[in-house]
mmCIF file with all atom_site columns, C-alpha atoms in Angstrom:
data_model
loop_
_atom_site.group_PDB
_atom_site.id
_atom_site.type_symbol
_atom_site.label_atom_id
_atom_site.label_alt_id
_atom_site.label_comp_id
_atom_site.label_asym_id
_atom_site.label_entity_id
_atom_site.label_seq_id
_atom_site.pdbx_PDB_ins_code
_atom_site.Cartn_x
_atom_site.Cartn_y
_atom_site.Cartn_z
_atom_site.occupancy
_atom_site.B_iso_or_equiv
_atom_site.pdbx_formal_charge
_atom_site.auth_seq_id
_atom_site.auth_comp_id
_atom_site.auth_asym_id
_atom_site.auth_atom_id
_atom_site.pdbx_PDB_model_num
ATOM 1   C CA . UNK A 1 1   ? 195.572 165.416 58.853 1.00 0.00 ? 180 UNK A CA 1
ATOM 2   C CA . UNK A 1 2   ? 194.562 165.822 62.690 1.00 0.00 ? 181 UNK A CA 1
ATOM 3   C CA . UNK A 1 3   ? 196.060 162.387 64.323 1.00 0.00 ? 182 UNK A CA 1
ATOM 4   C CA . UNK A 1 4   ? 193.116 161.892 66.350 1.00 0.00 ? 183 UNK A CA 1
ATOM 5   C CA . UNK A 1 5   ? 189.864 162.267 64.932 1.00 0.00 ? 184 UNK A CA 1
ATOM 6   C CA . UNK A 1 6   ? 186.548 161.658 66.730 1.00 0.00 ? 185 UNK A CA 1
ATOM 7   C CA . UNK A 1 7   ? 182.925 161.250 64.990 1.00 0.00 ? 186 UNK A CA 1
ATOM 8   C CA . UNK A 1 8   ? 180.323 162.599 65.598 1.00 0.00 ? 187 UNK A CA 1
ATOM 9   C CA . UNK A 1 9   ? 181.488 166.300 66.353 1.00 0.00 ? 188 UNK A CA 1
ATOM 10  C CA . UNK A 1 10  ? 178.113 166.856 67.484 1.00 0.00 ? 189 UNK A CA 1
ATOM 11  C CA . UNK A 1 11  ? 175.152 164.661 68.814 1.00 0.00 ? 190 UNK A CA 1
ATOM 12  C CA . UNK A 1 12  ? 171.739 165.388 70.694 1.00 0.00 ? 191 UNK A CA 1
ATOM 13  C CA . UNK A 1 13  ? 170.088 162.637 71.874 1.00 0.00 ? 192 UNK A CA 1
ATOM 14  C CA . UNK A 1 14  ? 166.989 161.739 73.733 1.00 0.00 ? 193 UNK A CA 1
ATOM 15  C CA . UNK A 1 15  ? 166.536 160.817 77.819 1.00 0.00 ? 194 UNK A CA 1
ATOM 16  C CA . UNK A 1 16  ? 167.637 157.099 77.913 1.00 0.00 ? 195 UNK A CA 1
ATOM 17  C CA . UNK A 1 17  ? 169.270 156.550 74.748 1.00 0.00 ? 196 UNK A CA 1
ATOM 18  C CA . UNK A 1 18  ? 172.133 154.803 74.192 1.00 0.00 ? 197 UNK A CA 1
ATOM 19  C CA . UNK A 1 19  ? 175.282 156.685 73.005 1.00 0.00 ? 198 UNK A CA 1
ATOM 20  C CA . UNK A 1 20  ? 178.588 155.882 71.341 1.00 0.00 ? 199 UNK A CA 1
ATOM 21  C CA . UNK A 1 21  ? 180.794 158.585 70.633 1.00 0.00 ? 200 UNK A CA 1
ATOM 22  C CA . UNK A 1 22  ? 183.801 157.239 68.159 1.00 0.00 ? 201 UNK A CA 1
ATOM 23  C CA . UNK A 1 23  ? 187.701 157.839 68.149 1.00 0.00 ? 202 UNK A CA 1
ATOM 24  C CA . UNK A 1 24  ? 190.492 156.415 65.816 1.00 0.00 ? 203 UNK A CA 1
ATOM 25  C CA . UNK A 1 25  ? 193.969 157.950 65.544 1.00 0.00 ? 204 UNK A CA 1
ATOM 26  C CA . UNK A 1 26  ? 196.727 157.389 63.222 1.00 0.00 ? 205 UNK A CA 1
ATOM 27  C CA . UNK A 1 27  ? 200.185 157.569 65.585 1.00 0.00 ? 206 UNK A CA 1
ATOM 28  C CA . UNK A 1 28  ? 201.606 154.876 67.860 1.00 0.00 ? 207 UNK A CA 1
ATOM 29  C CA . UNK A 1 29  ? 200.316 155.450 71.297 1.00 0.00 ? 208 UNK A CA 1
ATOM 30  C CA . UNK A 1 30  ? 200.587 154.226 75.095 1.00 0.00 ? 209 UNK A CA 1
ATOM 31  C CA . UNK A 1 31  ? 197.470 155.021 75.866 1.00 0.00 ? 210 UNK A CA 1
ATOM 32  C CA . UNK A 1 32  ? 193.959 156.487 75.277 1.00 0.00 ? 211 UNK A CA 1
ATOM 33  C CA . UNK A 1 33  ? 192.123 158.841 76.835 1.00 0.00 ? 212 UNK A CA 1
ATOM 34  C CA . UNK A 1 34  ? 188.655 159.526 77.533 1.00 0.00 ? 213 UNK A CA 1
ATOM 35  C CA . UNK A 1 35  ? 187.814 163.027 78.691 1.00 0.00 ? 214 UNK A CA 1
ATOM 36  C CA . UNK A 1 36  ? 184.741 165.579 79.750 1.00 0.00 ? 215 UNK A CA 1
ATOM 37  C CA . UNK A 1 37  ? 184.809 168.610 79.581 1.00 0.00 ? 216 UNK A CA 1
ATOM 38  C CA . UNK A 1 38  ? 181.584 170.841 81.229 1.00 0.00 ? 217 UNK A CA 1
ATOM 39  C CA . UNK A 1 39  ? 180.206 174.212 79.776 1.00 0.00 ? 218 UNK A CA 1
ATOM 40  C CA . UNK A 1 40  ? 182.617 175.983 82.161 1.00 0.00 ? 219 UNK A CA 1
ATOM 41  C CA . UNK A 1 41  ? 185.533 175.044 80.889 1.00 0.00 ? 220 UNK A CA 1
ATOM 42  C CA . UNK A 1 42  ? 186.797 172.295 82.906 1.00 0.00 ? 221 UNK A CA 1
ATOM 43  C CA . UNK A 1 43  ? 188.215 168.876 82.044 1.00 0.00 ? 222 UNK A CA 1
ATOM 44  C CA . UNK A 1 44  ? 187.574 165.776 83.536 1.00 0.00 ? 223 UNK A CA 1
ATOM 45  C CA . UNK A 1 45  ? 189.560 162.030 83.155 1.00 0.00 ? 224 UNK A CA 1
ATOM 46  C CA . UNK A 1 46  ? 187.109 159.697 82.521 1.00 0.00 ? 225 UNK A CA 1
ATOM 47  C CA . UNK A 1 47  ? 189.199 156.596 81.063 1.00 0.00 ? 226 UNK A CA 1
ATOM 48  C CA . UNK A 1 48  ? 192.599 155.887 81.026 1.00 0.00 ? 227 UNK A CA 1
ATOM 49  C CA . UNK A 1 49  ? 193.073 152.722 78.981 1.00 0.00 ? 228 UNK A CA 1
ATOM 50  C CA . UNK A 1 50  ? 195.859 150.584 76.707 1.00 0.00 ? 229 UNK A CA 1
ATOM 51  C CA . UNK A 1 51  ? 193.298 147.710 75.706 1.00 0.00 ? 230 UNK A CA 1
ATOM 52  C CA . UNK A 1 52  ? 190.571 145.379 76.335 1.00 0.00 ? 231 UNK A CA 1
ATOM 53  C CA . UNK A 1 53  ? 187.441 147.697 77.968 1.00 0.00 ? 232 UNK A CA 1
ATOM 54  C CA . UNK A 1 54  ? 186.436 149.619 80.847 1.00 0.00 ? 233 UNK A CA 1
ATOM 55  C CA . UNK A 1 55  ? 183.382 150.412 83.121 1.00 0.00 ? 234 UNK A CA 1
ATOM 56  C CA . UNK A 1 56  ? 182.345 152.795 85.302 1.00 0.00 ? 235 UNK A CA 1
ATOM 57  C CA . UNK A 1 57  ? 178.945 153.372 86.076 1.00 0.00 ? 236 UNK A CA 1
ATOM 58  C CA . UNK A 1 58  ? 177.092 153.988 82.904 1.00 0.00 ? 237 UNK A CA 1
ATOM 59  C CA . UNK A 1 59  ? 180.077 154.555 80.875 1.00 0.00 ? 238 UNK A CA 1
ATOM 60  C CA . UNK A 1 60  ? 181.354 152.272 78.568 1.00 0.00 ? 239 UNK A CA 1
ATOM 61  C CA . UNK A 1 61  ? 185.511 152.751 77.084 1.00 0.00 ? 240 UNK A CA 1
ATOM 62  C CA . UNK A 1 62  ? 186.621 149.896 74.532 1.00 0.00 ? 241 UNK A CA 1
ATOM 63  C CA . UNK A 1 63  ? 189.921 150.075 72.680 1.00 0.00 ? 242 UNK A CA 1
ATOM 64  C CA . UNK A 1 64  ? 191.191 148.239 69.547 1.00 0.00 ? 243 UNK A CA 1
ATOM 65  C CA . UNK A 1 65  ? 194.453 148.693 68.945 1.00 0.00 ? 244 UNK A CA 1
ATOM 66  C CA . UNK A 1 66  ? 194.995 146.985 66.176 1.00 0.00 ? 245 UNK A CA 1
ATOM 67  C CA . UNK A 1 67  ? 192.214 149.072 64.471 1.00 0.00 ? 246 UNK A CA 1
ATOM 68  C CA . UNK A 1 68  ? 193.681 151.969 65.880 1.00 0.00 ? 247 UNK A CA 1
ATOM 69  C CA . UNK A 1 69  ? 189.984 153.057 67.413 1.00 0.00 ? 248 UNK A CA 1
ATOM 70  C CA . UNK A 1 70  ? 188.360 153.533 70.194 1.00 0.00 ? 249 UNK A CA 1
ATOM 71  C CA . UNK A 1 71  ? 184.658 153.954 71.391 1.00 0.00 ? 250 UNK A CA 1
ATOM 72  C CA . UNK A 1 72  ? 182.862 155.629 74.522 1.00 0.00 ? 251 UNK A CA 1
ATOM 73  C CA . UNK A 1 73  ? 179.176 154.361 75.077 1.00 0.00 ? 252 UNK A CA 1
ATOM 74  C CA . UNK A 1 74  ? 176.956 155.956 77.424 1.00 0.00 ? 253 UNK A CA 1
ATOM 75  C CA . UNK A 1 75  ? 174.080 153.665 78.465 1.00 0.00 ? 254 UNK A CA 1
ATOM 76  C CA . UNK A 1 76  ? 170.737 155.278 79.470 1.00 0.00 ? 255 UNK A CA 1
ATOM 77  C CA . UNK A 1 77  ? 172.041 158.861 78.988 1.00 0.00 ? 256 UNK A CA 1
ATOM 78  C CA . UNK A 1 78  ? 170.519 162.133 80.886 1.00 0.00 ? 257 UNK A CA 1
ATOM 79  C CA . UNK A 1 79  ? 170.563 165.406 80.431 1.00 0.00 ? 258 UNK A CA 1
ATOM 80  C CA . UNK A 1 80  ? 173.379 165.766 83.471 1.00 0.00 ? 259 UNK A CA 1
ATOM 81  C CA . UNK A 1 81  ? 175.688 163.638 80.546 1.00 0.00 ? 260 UNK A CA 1
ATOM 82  C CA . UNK A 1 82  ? 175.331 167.048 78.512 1.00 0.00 ? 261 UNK A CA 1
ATOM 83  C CA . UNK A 1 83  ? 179.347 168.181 77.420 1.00 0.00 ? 262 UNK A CA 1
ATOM 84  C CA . UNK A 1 84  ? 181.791 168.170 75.056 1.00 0.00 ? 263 UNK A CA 1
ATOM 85  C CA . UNK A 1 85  ? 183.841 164.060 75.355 1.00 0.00 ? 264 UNK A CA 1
ATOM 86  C CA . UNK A 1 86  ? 187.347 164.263 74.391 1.00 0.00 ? 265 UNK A CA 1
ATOM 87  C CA . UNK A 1 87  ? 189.661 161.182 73.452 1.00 0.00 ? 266 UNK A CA 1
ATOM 88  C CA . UNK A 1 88  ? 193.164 162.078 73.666 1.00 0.00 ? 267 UNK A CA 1
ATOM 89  C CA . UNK A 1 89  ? 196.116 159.600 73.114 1.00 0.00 ? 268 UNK A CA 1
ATOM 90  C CA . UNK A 1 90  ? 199.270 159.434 75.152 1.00 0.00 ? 269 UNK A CA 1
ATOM 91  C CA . UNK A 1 91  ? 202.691 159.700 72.887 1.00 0.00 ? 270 UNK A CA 1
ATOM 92  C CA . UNK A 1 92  ? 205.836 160.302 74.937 1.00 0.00 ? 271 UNK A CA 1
ATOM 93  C CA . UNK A 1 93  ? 204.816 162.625 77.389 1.00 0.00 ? 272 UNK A CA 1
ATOM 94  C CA . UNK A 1 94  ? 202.364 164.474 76.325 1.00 0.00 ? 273 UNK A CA 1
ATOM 95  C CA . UNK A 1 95  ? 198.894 164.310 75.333 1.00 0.00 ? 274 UNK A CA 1
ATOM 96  C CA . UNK A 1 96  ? 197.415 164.942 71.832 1.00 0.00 ? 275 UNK A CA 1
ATOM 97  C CA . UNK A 1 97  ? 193.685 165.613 72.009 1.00 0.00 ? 276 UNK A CA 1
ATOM 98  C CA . UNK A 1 98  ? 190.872 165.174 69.050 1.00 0.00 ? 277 UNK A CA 1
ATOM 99  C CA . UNK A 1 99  ? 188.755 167.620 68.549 1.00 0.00 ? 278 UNK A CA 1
ATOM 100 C CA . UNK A 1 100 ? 185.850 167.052 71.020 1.00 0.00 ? 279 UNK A CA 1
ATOM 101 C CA . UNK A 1 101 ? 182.140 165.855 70.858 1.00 0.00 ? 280 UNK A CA 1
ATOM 102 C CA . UNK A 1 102 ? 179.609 168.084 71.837 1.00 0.00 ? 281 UNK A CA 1
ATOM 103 C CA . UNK A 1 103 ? 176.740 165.749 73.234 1.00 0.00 ? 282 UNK A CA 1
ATOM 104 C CA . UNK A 1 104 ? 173.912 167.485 74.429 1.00 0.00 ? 283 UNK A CA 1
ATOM 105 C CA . UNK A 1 105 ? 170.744 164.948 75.999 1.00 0.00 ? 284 UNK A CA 1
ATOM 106 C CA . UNK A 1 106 ? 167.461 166.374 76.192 1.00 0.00 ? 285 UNK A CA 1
ATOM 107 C CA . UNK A 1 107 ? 164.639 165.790 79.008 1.00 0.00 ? 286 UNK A CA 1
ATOM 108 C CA . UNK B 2 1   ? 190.161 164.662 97.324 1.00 0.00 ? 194 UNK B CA 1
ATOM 109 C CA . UNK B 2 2   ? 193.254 166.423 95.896 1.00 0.00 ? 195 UNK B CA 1
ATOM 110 C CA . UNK B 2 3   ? 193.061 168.718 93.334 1.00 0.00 ? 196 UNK B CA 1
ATOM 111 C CA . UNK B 2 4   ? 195.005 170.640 91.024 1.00 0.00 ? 197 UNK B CA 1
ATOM 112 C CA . UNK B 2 5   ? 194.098 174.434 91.359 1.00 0.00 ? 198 UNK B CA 1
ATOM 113 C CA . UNK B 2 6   ? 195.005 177.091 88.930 1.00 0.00 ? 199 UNK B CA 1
ATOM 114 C CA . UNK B 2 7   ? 194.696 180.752 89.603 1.00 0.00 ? 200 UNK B CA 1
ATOM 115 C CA . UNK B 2 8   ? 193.812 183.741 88.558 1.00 0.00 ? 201 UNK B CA 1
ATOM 116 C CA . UNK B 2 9   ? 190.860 182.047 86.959 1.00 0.00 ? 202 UNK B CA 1
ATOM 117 C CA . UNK B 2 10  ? 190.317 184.839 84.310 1.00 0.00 ? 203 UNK B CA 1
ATOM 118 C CA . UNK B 2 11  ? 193.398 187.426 83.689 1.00 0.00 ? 204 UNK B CA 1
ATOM 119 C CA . UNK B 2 12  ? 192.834 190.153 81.316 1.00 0.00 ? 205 UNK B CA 1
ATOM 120 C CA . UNK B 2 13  ? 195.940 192.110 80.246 1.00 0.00 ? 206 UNK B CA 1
ATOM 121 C CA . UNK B 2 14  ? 197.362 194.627 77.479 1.00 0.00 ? 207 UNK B CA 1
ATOM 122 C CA . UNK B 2 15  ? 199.456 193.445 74.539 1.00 0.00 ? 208 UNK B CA 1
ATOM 123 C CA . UNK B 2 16  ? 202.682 193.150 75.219 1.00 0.00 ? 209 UNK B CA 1
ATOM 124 C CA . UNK B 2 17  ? 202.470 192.727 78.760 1.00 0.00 ? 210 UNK B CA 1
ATOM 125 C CA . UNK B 2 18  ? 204.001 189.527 80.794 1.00 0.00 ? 211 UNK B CA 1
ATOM 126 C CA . UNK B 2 19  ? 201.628 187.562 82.423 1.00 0.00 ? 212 UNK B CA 1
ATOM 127 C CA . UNK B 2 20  ? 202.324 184.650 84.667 1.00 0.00 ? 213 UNK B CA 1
ATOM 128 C CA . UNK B 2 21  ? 199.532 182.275 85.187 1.00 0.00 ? 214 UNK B CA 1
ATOM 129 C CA . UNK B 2 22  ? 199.997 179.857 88.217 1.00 0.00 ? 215 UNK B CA 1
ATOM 130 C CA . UNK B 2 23  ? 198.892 176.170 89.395 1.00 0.00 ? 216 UNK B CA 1
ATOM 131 C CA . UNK B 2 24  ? 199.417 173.845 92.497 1.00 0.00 ? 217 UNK B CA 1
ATOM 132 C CA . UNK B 2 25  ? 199.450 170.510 90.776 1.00 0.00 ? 218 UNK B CA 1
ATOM 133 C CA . UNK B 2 26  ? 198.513 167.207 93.557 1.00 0.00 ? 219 UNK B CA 1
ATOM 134 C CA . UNK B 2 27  ? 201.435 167.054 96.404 1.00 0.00 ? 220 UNK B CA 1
ATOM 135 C CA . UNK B 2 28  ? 202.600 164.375 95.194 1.00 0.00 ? 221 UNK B CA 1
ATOM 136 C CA . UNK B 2 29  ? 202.500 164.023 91.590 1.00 0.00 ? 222 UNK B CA 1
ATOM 137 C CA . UNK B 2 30  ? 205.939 164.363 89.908 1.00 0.00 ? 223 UNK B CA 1
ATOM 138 C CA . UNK B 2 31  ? 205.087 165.481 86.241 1.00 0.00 ? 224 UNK B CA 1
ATOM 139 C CA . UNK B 2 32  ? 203.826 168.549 85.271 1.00 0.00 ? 225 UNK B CA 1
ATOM 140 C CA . UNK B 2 33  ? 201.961 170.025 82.105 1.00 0.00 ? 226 UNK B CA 1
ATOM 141 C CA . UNK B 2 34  ? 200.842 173.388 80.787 1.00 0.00 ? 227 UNK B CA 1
ATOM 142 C CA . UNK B 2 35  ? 198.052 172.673 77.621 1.00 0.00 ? 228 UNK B CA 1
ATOM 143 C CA . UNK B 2 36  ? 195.718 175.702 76.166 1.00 0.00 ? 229 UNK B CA 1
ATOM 144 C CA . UNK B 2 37  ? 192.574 175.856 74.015 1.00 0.00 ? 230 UNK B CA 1
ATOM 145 C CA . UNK B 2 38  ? 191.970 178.578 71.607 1.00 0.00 ? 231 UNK B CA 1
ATOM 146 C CA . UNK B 2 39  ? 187.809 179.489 71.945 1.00 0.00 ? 232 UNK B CA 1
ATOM 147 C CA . UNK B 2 40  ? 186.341 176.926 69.106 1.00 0.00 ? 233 UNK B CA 1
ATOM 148 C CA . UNK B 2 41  ? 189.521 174.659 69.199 1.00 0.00 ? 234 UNK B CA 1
ATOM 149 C CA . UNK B 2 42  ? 190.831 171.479 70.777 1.00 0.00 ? 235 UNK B CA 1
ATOM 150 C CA . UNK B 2 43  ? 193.124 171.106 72.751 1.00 0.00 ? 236 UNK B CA 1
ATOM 151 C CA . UNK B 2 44  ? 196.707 171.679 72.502 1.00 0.00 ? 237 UNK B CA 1
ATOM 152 C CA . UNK B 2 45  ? 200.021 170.584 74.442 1.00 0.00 ? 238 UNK B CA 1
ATOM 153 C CA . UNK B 2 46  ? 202.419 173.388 75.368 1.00 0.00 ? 239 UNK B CA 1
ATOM 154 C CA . UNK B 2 47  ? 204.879 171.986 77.762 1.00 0.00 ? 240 UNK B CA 1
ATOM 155 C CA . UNK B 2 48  ? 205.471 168.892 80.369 1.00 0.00 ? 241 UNK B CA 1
ATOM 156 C CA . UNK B 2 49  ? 208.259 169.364 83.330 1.00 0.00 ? 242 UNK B CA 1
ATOM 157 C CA . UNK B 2 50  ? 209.932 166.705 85.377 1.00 0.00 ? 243 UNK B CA 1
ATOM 158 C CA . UNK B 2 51  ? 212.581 166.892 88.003 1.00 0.00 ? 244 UNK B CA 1
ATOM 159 C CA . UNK B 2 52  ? 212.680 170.802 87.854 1.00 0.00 ? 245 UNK B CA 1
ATOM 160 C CA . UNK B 2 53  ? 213.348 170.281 84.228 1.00 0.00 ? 246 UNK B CA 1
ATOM 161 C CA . UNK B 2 54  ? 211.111 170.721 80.960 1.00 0.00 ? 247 UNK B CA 1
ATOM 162 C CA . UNK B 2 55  ? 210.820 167.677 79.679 1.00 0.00 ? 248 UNK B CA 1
ATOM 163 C CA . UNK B 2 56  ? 209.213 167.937 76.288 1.00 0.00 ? 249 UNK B CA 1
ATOM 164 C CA . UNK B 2 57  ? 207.617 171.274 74.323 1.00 0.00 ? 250 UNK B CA 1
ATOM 165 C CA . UNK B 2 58  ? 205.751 171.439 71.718 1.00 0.00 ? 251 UNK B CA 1
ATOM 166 C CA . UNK B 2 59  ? 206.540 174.227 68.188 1.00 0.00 ? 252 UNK B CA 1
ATOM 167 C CA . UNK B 2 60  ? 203.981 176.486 70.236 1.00 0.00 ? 253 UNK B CA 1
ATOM 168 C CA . UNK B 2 61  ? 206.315 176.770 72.989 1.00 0.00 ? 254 UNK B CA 1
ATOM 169 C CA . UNK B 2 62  ? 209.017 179.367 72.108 1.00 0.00 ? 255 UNK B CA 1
ATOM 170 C CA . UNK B 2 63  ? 211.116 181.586 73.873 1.00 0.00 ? 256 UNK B CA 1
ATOM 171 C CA . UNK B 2 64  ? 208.273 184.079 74.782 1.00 0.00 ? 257 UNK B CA 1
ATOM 172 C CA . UNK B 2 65  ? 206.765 180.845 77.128 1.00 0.00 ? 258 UNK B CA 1
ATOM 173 C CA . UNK B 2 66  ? 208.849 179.362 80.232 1.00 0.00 ? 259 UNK B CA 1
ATOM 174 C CA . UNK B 2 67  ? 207.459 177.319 82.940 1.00 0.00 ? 260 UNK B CA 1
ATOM 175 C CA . UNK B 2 68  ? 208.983 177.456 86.076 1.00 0.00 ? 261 UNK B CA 1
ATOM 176 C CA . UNK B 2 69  ? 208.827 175.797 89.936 1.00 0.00 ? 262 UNK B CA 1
ATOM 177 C CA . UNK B 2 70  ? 209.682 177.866 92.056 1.00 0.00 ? 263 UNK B CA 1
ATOM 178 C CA . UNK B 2 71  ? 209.164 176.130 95.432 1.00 0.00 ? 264 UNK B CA 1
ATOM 179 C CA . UNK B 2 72  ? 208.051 172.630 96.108 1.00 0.00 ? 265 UNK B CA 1
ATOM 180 C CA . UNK B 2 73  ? 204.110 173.660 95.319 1.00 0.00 ? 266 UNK B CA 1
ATOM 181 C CA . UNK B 2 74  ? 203.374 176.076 92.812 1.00 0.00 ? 267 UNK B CA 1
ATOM 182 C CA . UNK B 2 75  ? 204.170 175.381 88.812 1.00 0.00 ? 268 UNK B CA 1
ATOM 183 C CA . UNK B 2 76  ? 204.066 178.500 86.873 1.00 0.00 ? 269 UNK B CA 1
ATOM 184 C CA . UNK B 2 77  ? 203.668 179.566 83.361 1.00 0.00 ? 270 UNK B CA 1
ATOM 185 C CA . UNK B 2 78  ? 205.449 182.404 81.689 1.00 0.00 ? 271 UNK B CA 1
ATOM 186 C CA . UNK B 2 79  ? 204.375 184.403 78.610 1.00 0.00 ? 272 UNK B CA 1
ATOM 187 C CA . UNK B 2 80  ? 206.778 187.388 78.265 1.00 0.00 ? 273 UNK B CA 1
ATOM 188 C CA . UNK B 2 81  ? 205.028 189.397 75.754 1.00 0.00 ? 274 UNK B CA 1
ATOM 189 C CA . UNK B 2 82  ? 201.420 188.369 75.050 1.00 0.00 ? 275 UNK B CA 1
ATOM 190 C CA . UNK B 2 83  ? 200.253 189.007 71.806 1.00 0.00 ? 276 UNK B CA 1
ATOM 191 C CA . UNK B 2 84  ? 196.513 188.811 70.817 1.00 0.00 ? 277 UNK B CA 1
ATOM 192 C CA . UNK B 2 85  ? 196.765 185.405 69.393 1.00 0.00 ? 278 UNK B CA 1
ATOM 193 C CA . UNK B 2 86  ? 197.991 184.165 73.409 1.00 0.00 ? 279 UNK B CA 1
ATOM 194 C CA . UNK B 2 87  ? 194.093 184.544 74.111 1.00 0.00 ? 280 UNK B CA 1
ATOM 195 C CA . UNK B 2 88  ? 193.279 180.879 75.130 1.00 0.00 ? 281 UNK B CA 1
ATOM 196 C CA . UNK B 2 89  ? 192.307 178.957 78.470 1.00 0.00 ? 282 UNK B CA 1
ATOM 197 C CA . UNK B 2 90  ? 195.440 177.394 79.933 1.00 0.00 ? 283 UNK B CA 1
ATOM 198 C CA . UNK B 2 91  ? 195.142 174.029 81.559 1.00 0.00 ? 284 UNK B CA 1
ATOM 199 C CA . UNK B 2 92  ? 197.651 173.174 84.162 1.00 0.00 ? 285 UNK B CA 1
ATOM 200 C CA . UNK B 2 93  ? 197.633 169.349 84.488 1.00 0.00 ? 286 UNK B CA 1
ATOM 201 C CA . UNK B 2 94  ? 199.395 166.887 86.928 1.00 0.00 ? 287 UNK B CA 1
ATOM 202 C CA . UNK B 2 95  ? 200.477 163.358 87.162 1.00 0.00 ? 288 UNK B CA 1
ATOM 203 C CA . UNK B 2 96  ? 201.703 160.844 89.291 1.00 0.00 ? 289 UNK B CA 1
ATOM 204 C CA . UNK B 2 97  ? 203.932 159.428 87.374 1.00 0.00 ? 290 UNK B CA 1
ATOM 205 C CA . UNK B 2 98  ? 204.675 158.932 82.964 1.00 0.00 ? 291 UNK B CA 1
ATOM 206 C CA . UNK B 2 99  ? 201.388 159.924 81.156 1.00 0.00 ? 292 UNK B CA 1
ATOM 207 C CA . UNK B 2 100 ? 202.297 156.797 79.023 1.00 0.00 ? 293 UNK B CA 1
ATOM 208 C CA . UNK B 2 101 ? 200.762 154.763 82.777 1.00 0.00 ? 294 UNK B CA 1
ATOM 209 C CA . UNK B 2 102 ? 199.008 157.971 84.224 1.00 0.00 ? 295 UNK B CA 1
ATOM 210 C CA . UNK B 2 103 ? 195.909 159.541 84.681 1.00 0.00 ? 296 UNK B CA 1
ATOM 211 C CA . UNK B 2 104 ? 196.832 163.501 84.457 1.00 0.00 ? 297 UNK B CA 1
ATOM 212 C CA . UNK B 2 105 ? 194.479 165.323 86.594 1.00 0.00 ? 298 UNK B CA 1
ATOM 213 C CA . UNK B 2 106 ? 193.832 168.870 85.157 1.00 0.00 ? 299 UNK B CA 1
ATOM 214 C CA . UNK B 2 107 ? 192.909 172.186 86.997 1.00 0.00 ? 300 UNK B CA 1
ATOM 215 C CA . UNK B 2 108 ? 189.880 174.089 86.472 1.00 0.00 ? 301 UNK B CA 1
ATOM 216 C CA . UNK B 2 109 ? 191.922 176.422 83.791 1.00 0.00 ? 302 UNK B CA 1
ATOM 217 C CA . UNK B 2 110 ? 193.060 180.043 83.254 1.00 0.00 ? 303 UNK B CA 1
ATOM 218 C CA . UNK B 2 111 ? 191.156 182.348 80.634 1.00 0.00 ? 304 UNK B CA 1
ATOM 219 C CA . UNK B 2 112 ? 193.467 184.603 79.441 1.00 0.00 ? 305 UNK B CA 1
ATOM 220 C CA . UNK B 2 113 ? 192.214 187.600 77.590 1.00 0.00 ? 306 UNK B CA 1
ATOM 221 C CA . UNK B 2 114 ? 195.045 189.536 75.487 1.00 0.00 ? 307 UNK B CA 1
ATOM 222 C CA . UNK B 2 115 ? 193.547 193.072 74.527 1.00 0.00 ? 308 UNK B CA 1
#
């Protein structure tokens, strides 16, 4: 059983839509993680957070520890959003990713 | 604003062969990590280091892997004999300090092919 898992593993949306891409995971943790990473390869922190939410820009990070989840929203998404968004949890010192979700937006 | 750089960006090489794939992490971060990604896969944690020590490894990391710093920039990582299954991009990834507090900052990646 992966320890993080995130749904959907793949999501097109439309210009303007509102997205929510969803993480729980199953291990104690410090922190969560919310990560891009773009067609070439590279990854990108987006959130670093241990509860409560987070904002930047049109992204969205809320946490619920208790629930063990986790949810990035993208408000009024465009096509320049387009790439895979990985949550990753902190244990120890190290990182332990999910699996990715590929979100593609479409003009 | 600082960056963590990785090079050779793409490194193809024979099976068997050592390769070494390097990274400058941030001047001033203190904690280092080495993470790859098989094509298709996620992510995966190989190693962190911490006051010229390795810190943590994960069951991927055996004796054909080191990681070394050999002078107060670069952060290197070893694979003695590559074997076809080594074929992966390798992440390079700094902090400032603990991950458990931290934002790690990643480099651009290494794609090595293993023929």
């Amino acid at each position: 059983k992966n320890e993080v898992e995130q749904s959907p593993q793949n999501l097109t949306a439309q210009e303007g839509e509102f997205i929510t891409i969803n993480c729980s995971y199953s291990v104690g943790i410090s922190a969560l993680h919310w990560l891009q990473q773009h067609p070439g390869g590279g990854i990108v922190s987006l959130f670093m957070l241990s509860s409560g939410k987070k904002k930047h820009g049109r992204l969205i990070a809320t946490i619920n520890i208790q629930e063990k989840h986790s949810s990035l929203h993208i408000t009024a998404s465009h096509p320049r959003d387009s790439a895979v968004y990985i949550c990753a949890v902190t244990q120890g010192g190290k990182l332990i990713f999910g699996q990715g979700t590929e979100l593609s937006v479409k003009p | 604003e600082p960056e963590v750089t990785q090079t050779p960006s793409h490194q193809v090489t024979q099976m068997g062969q050592e390769v070494i794939l390097r990274c400058v992490p941030i001047s001033n971060h203190l904690y280092f990590y080495w993470y790859r990604q098989i094509l298709g896969q996620k992510v995966e944690f190989l190693v962190s280091f911490y006051n010229n020590e390795t810190s943590e490894k994960s069951e991927i990391f055996d004796d054909q892997f080191s990681v070394e710093r050999p002078d107060g920039s670069n952060f290197t990582l070893k694979i003695r004999s590559t074997k076809l299954e080594d074929s992966a991009m390798y992440f390079c990834a700094s902090s400032l300090g603990q991950s458990s507090y931290n934002e790690q900052f990643f480099g651009p990646g290494t794609r090595l092919t293993v023929l």
